[in-house]
Tab-separated table of C-alpha atoms and ligand atoms in Angstrom:
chain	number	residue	atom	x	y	z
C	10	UNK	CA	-49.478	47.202	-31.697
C	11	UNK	CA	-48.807	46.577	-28.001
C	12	UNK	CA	-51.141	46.959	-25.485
C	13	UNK	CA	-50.668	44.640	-22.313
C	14	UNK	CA	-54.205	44.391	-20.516
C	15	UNK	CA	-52.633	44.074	-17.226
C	16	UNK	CA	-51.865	47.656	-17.198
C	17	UNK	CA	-55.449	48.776	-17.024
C	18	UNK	CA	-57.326	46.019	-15.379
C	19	UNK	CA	-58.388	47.167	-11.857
C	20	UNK	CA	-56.065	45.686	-9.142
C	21	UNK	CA	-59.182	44.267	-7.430
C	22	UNK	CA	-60.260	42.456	-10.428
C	23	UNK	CA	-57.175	41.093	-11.231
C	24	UNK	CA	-56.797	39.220	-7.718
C	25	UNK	CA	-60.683	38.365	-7.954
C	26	UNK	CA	-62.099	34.840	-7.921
C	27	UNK	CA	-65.483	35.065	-9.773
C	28	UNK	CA	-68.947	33.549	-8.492
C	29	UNK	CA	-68.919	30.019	-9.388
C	30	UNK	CA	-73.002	29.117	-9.830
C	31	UNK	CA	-73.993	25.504	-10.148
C	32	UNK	CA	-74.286	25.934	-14.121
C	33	UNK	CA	-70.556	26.469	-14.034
C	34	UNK	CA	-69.119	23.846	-12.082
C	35	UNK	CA	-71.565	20.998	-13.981
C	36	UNK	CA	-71.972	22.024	-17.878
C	37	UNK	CA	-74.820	19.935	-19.107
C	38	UNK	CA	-73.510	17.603	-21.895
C	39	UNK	CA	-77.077	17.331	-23.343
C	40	UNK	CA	-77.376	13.584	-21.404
C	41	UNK	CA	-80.178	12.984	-18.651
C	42	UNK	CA	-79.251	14.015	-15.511
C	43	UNK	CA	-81.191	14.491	-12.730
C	44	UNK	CA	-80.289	18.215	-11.149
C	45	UNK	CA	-80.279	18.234	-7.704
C	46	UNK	CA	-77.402	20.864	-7.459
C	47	UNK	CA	-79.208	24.361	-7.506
C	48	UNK	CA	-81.876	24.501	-5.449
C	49	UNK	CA	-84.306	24.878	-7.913
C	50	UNK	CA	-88.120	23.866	-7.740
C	51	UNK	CA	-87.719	20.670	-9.686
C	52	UNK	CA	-91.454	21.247	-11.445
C	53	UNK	CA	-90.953	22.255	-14.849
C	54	UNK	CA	-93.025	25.652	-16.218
C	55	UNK	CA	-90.531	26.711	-18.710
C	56	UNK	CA	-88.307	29.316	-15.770
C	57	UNK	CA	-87.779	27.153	-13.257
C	58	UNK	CA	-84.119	26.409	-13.981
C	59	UNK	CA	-80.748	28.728	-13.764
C	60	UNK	CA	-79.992	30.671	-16.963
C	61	UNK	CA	-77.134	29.289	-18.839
C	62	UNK	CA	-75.006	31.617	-17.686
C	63	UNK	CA	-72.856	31.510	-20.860
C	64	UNK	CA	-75.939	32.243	-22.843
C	65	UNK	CA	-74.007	29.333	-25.237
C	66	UNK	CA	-76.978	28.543	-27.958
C	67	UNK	CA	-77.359	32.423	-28.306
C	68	UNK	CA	-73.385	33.242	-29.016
C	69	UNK	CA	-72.483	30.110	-31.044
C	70	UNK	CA	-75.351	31.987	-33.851
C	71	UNK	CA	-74.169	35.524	-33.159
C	72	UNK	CA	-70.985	34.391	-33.371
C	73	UNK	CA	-70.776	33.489	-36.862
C	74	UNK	CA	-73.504	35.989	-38.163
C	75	UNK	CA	-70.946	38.918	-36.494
C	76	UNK	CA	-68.151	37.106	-37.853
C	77	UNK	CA	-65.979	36.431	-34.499
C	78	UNK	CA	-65.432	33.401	-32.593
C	79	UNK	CA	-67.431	32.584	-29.137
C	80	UNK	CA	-64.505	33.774	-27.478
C	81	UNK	CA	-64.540	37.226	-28.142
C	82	UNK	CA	-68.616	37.669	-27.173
C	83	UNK	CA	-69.525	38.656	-24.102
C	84	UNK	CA	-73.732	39.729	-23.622
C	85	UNK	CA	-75.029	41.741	-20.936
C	86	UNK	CA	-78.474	42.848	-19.729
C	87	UNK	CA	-78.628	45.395	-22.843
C	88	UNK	CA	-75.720	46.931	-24.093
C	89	UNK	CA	-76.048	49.937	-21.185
C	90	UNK	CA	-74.768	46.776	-18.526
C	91	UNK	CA	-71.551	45.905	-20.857
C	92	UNK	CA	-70.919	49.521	-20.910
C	93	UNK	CA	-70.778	49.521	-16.725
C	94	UNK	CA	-68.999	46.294	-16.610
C	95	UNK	CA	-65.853	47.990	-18.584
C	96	UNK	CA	-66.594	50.571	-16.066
C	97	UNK	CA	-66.158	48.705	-13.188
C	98	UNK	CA	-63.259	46.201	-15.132
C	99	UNK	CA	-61.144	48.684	-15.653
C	100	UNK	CA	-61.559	52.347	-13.672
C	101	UNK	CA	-60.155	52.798	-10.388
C	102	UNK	CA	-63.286	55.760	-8.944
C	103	UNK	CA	-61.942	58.775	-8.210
C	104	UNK	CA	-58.481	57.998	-9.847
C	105	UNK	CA	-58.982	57.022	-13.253
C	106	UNK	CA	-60.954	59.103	-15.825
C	107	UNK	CA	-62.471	58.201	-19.071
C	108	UNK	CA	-63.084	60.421	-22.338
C	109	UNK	CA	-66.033	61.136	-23.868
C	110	UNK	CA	-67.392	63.533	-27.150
C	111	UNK	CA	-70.558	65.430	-26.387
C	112	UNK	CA	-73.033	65.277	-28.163
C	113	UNK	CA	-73.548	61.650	-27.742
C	114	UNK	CA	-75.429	59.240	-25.757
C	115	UNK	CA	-76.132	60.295	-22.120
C	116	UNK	CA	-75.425	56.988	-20.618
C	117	UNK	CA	-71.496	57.311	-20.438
C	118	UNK	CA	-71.733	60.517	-18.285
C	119	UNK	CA	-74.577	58.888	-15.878
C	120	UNK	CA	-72.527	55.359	-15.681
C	121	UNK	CA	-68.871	57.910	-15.138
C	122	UNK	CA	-70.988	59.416	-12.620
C	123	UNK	CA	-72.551	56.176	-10.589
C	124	UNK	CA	-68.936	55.071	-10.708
C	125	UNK	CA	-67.184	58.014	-9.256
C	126	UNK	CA	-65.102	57.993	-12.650
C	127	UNK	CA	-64.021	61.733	-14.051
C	128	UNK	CA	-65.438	62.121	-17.304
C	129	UNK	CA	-63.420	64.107	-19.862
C	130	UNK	CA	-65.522	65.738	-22.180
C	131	UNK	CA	-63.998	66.804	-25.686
C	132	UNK	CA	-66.739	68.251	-27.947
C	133	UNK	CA	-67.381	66.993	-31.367
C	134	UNK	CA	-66.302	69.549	-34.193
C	135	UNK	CA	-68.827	71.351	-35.701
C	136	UNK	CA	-69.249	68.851	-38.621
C	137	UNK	CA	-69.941	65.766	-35.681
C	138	UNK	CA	-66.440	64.213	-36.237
C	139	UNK	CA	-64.113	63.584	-33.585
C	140	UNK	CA	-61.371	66.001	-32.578
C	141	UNK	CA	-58.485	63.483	-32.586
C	142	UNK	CA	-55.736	66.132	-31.239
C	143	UNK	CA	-57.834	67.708	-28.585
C	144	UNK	CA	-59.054	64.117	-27.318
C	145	UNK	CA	-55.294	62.809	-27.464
C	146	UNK	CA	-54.302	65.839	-25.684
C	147	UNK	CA	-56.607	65.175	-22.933
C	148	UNK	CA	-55.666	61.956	-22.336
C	149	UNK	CA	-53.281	60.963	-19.801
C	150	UNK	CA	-52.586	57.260	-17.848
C	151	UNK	CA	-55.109	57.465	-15.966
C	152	UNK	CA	-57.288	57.289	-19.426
C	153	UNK	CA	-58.864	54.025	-19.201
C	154	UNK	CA	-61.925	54.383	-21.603
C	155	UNK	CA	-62.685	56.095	-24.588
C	156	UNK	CA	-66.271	56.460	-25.868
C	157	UNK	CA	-66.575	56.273	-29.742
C	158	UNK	CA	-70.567	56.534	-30.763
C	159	UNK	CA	-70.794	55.861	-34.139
C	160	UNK	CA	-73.310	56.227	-35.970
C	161	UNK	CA	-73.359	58.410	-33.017
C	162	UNK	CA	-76.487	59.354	-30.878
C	163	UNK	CA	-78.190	62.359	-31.384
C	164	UNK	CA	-76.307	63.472	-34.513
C	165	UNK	CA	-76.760	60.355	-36.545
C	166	UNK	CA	-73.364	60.315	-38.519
C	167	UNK	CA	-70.687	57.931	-38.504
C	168	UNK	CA	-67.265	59.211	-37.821
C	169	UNK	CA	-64.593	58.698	-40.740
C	170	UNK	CA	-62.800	55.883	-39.839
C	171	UNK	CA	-59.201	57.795	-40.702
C	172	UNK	CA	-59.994	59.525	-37.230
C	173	UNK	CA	-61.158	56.099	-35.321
C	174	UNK	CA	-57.960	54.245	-36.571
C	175	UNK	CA	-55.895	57.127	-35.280
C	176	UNK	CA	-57.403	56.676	-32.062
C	177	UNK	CA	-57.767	52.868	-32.214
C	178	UNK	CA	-53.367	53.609	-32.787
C	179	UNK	CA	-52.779	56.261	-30.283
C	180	UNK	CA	-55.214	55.753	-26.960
C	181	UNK	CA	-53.619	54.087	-24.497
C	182	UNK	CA	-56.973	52.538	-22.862
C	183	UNK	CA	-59.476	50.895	-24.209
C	184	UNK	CA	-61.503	52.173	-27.371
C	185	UNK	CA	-64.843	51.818	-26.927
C	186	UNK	CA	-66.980	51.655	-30.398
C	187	UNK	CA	-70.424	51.866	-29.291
C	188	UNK	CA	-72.585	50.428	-32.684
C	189	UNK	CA	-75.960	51.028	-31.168
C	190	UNK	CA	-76.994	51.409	-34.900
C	191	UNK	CA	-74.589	49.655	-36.728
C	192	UNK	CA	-77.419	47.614	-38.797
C	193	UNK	CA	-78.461	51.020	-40.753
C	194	UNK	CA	-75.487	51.857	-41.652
C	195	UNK	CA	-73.588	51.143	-44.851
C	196	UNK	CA	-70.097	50.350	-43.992
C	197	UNK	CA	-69.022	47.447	-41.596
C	198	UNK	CA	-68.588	46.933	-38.040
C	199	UNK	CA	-65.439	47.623	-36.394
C	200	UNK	CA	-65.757	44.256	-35.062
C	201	UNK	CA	-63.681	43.119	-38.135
C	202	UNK	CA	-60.765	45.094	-36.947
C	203	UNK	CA	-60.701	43.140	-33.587
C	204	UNK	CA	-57.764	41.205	-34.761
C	205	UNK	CA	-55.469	44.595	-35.687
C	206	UNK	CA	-56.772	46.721	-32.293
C	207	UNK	CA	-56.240	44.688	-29.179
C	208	UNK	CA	-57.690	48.065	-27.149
C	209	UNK	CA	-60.943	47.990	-29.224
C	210	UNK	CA	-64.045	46.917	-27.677
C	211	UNK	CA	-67.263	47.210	-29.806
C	212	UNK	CA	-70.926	47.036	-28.325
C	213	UNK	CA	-74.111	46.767	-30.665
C	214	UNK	CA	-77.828	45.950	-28.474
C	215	UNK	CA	-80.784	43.971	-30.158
C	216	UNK	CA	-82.655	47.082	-28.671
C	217	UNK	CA	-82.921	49.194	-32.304
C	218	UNK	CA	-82.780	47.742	-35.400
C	219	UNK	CA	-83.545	43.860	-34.203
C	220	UNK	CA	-86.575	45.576	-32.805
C	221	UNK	CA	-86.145	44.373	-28.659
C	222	UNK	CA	-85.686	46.835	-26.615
C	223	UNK	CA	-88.080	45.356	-24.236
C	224	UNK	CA	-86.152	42.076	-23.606
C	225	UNK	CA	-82.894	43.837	-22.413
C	226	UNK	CA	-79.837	42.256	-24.876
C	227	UNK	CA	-76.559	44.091	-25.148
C	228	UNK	CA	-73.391	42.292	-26.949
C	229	UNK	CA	-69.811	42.978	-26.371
C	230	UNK	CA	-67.085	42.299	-29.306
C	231	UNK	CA	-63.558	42.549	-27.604
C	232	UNK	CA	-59.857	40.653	-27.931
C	233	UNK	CA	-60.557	36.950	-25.943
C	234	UNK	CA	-58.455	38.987	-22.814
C	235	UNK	CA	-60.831	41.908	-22.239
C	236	UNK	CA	-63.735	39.691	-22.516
C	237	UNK	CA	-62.388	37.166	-19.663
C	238	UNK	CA	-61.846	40.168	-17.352
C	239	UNK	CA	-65.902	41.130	-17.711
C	240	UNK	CA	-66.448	37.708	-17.297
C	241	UNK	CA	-64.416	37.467	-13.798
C	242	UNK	CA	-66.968	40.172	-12.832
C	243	UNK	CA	-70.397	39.842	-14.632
C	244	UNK	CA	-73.662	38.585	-12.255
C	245	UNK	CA	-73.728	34.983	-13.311
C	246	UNK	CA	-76.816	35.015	-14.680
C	247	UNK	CA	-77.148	38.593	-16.022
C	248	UNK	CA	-78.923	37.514	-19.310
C	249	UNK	CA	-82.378	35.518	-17.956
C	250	UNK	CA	-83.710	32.770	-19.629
C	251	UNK	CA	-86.618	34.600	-21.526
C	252	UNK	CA	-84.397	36.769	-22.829
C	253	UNK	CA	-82.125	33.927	-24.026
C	254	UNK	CA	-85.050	32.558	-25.576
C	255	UNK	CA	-86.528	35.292	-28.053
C	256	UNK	CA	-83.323	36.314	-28.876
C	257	UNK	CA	-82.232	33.038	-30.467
C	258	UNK	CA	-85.143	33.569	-32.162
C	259	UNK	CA	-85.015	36.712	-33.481
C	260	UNK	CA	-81.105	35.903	-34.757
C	261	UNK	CA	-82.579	32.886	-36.138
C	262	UNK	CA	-84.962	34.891	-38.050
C	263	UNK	CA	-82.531	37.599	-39.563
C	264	UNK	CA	-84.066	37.995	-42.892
C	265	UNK	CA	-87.402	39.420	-41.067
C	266	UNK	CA	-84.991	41.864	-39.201
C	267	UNK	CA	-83.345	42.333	-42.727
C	268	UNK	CA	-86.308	43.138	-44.085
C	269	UNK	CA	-87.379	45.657	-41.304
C	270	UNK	CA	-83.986	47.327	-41.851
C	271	UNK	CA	-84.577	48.265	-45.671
C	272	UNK	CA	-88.208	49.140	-44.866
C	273	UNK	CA	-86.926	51.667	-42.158
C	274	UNK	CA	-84.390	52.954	-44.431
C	275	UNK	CA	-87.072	53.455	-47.322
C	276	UNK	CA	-88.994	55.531	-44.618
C	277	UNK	CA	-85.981	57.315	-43.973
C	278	UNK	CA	-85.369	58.702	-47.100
C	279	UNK	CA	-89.055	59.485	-47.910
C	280	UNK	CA	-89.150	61.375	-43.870
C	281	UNK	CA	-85.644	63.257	-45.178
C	282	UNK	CA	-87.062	64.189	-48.059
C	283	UNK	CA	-90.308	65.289	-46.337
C	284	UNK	CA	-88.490	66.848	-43.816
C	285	UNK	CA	-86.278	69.275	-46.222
C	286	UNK	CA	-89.873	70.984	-47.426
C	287	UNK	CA	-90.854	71.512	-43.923
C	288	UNK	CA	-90.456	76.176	-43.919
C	289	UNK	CA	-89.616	75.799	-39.839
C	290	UNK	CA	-86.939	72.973	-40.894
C	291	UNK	CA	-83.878	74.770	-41.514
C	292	UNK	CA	-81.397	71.433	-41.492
C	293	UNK	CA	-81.864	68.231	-42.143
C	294	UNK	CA	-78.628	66.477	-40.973
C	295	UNK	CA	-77.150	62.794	-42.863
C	296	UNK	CA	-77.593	60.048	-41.174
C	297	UNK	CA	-76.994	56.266	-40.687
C	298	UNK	CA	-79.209	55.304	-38.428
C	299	UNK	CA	-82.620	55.279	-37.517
C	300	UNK	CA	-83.548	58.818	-36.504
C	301	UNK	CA	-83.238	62.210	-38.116
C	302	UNK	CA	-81.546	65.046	-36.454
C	303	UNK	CA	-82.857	67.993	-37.361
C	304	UNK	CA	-82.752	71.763	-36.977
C	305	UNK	CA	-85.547	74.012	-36.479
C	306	UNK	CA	-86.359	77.742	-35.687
C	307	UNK	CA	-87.699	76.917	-32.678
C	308	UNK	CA	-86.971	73.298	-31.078
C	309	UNK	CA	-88.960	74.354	-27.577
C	310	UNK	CA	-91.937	75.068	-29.662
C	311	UNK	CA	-92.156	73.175	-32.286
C	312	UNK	CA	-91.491	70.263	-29.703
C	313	UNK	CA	-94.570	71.061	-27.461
C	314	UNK	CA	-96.611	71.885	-30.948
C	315	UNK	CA	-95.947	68.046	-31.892
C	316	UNK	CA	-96.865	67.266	-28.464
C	317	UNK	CA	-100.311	68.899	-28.994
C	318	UNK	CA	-100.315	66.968	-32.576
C	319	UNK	CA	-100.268	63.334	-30.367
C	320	UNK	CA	-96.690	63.133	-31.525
C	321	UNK	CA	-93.162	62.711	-29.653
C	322	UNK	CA	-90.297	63.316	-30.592
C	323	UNK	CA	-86.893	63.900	-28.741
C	324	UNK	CA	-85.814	67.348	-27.937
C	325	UNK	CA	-82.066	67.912	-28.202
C	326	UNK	CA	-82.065	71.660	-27.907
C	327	UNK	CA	-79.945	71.784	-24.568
C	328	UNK	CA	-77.212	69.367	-25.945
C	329	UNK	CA	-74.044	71.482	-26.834
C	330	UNK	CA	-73.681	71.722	-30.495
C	331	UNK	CA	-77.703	71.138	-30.989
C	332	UNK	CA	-79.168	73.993	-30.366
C	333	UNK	CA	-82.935	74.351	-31.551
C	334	UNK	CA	-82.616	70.455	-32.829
C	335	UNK	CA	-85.311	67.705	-32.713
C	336	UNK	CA	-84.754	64.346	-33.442
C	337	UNK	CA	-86.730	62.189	-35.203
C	338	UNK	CA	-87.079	58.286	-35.098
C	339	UNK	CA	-88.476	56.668	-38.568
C	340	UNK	CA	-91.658	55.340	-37.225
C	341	UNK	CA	-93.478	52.824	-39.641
C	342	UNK	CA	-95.096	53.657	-42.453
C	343	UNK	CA	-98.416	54.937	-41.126
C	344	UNK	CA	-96.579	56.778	-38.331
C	345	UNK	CA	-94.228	58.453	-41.343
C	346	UNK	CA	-97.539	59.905	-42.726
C	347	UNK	CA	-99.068	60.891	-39.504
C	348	UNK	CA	-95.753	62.812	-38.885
C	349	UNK	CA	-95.788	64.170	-42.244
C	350	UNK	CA	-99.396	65.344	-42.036
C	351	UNK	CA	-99.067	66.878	-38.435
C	352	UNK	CA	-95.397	69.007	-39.745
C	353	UNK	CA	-97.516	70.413	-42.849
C	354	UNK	CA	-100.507	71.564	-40.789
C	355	UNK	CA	-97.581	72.897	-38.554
C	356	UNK	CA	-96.213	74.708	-41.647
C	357	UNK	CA	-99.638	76.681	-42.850
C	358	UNK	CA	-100.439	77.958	-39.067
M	2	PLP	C1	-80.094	52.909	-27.671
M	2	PLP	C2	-78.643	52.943	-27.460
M	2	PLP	C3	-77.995	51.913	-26.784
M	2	PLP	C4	-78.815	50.744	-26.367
M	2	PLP	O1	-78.646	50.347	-25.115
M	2	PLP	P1	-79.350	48.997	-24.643
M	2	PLP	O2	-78.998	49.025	-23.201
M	2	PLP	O3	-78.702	47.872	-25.383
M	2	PLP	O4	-80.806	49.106	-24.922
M	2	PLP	C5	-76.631	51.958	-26.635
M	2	PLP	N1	-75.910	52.971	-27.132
M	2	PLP	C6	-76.502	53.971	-27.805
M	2	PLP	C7	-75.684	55.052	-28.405
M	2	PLP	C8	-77.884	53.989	-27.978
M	2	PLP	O5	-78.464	55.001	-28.627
């Protein structure tokens, strides 16, 4: 397929010189050196040295568990930052445009917004897959982006990958496979494809199913080209060192996240399940990840009747195609049966 980068690379960025931090200019080789080159406070409490602005330790493991070499990683301050690197990588504001397929995750229309980037809106069809003529058709050369959610956020359903590779084939920007909840699905990452695509770029977080949100990691999969244009542009040290730390350890420890994974997706079976005896329910939609979209006869109500109940879940009622829907995230166990409880006392009042 050809796709030459340098078409769609903003012309600022493709003139720019990036930061050059001290980490950059001297790599430690592991030997005793004394660092006198950052103007650190030499007294050691753990923070009080520069990132590695490379996060190196942390993609040489993620590398091989994801199955692509070092070279095609790039991690951000959770995923939401790699999404408004490619933003500001490859849309010119208020010339380019980028396409996106309501419903999905609201962060593509804020970040389009923040960047003065139109944002082309095709709607999902009415089974959640992607309209493939309708997006094609909207897409001209000023296309730079298209988001791909999938699973996708609120719906919860993968799109059929006859659709994505049409896109991956056709697009003339980059394809953006956001895999947010890759890890509950059953099929693979796209990431595998990155050889065939050279215009796919797919992002998966350690904010769901690796269970930290809180310490902010985001990881971009892209050819070894796309991923040295964010890298011209990314702050220098834009994952910290804390964060660094805890996520080695969490990839080191993948069986506990494996074992999370299957527990969740016991839950979320036994919450479906629960879920289709619910009267109010009146749809229960698939999904591969780890919420439940569902519809109800009244989302507005039954929303603020949970409330009352001391639980939350999301209200997607306003979202086009999601009218009178709640979603539900599988909580553990305990939570499940709270839940569970609270929708049949619902049910008899
Ligand atoms: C939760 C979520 C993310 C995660 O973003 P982070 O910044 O990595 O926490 C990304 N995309 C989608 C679709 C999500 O639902």
């Amino acid at each position: 397929m050809s796709f030459n980068i340098e078409k769609i690379v903003r012309d600022n960025v493709k003139g720019l010189k990036p930061y050059s931090s001290a980490r950059d200019e001297y790599v430690s080789d592991g030997s005793q050196m004394v660092f006198l080159d950052a103007n650190e406070n030499p007294f050691e409490n753990g923070v009080n040295r520069y990132p590695d602005p490379q996060q190196r330790s942390l993609k040489s493991v993620l590398a091989e568990q994801k199955g692509v070499r070092v070279e095609n990683l790039l991690l951000g301050n959770g995923s939401d930052e790699v999404l408004d690197l490619l933003f500001r990588a490859f849309c010119e504001p208020k010339q380019d445009n980028v396409i996106t397929l309501p419903p999905t995750y609201g962060m593509y229309k804020v970040l389009s917004g923040t960047n003065a980037i139109e944002n082309r809106e095709v709607l999902l069809t009415a089974d959640f897959q992607p309209d493939v003529e309708s997006i094609l058709g909207k897409a001209d050369a000023q296309s730079k982006l298209l988001f791909i959610c999938s699973p996708n956020n609120p719906t919860g359903n993968s799109f059929k990958s006859a659709y994505i590779i049409q896109l991956l084939e056709n697009f003339k920007g980059l394809v953006v496979i956001d895999e947010a909840y890759i890890d509950f699905a059953e099929h693979e990452s796209w990431a595998t494809q990155l050889q065939a695509y050279p215009n796919l770029v797919v992002t998966q977080t350690l904010s769901k199913a690796y269970g930290m949100a809180g310490i902010r990691l985001g990881i971009c999969m892209a050819s070894s080209a796309v991923i040295a244009v964010l890298n011209k542009i990314k702050p220098p040290y834009n994952v910290n060192e804390l964060t660094q730390a805890r996520g080695l350890q969490r990839v080191n420890d993948i069986e506990k996240v494996q074992w999370e994974v299957s527990n969740i997706l016991s839950e979320r079976n036994k919450l479906t399940t629960a879920l289709q005896q619910v009267p109010f329910v009146q749809l229960v939609y698939p999904t591969d990840a780890n919420f439940v979209l569902v519809k109800v006869d009244d989302a507005n109500k039954r929303y603020m009747e949970l409330l009352k109940m001391g639980v939350v879940v999301r209200n997607r009622t306003t979202q086009p195609l999601c009218e009178n829907t709640l979603r539900f995230t599988v909580g553990t166990p305990e939570e499940n049966e709270k839940l569970i409880t609270v929708l049949k006392e619902l049910s008899v009042s």
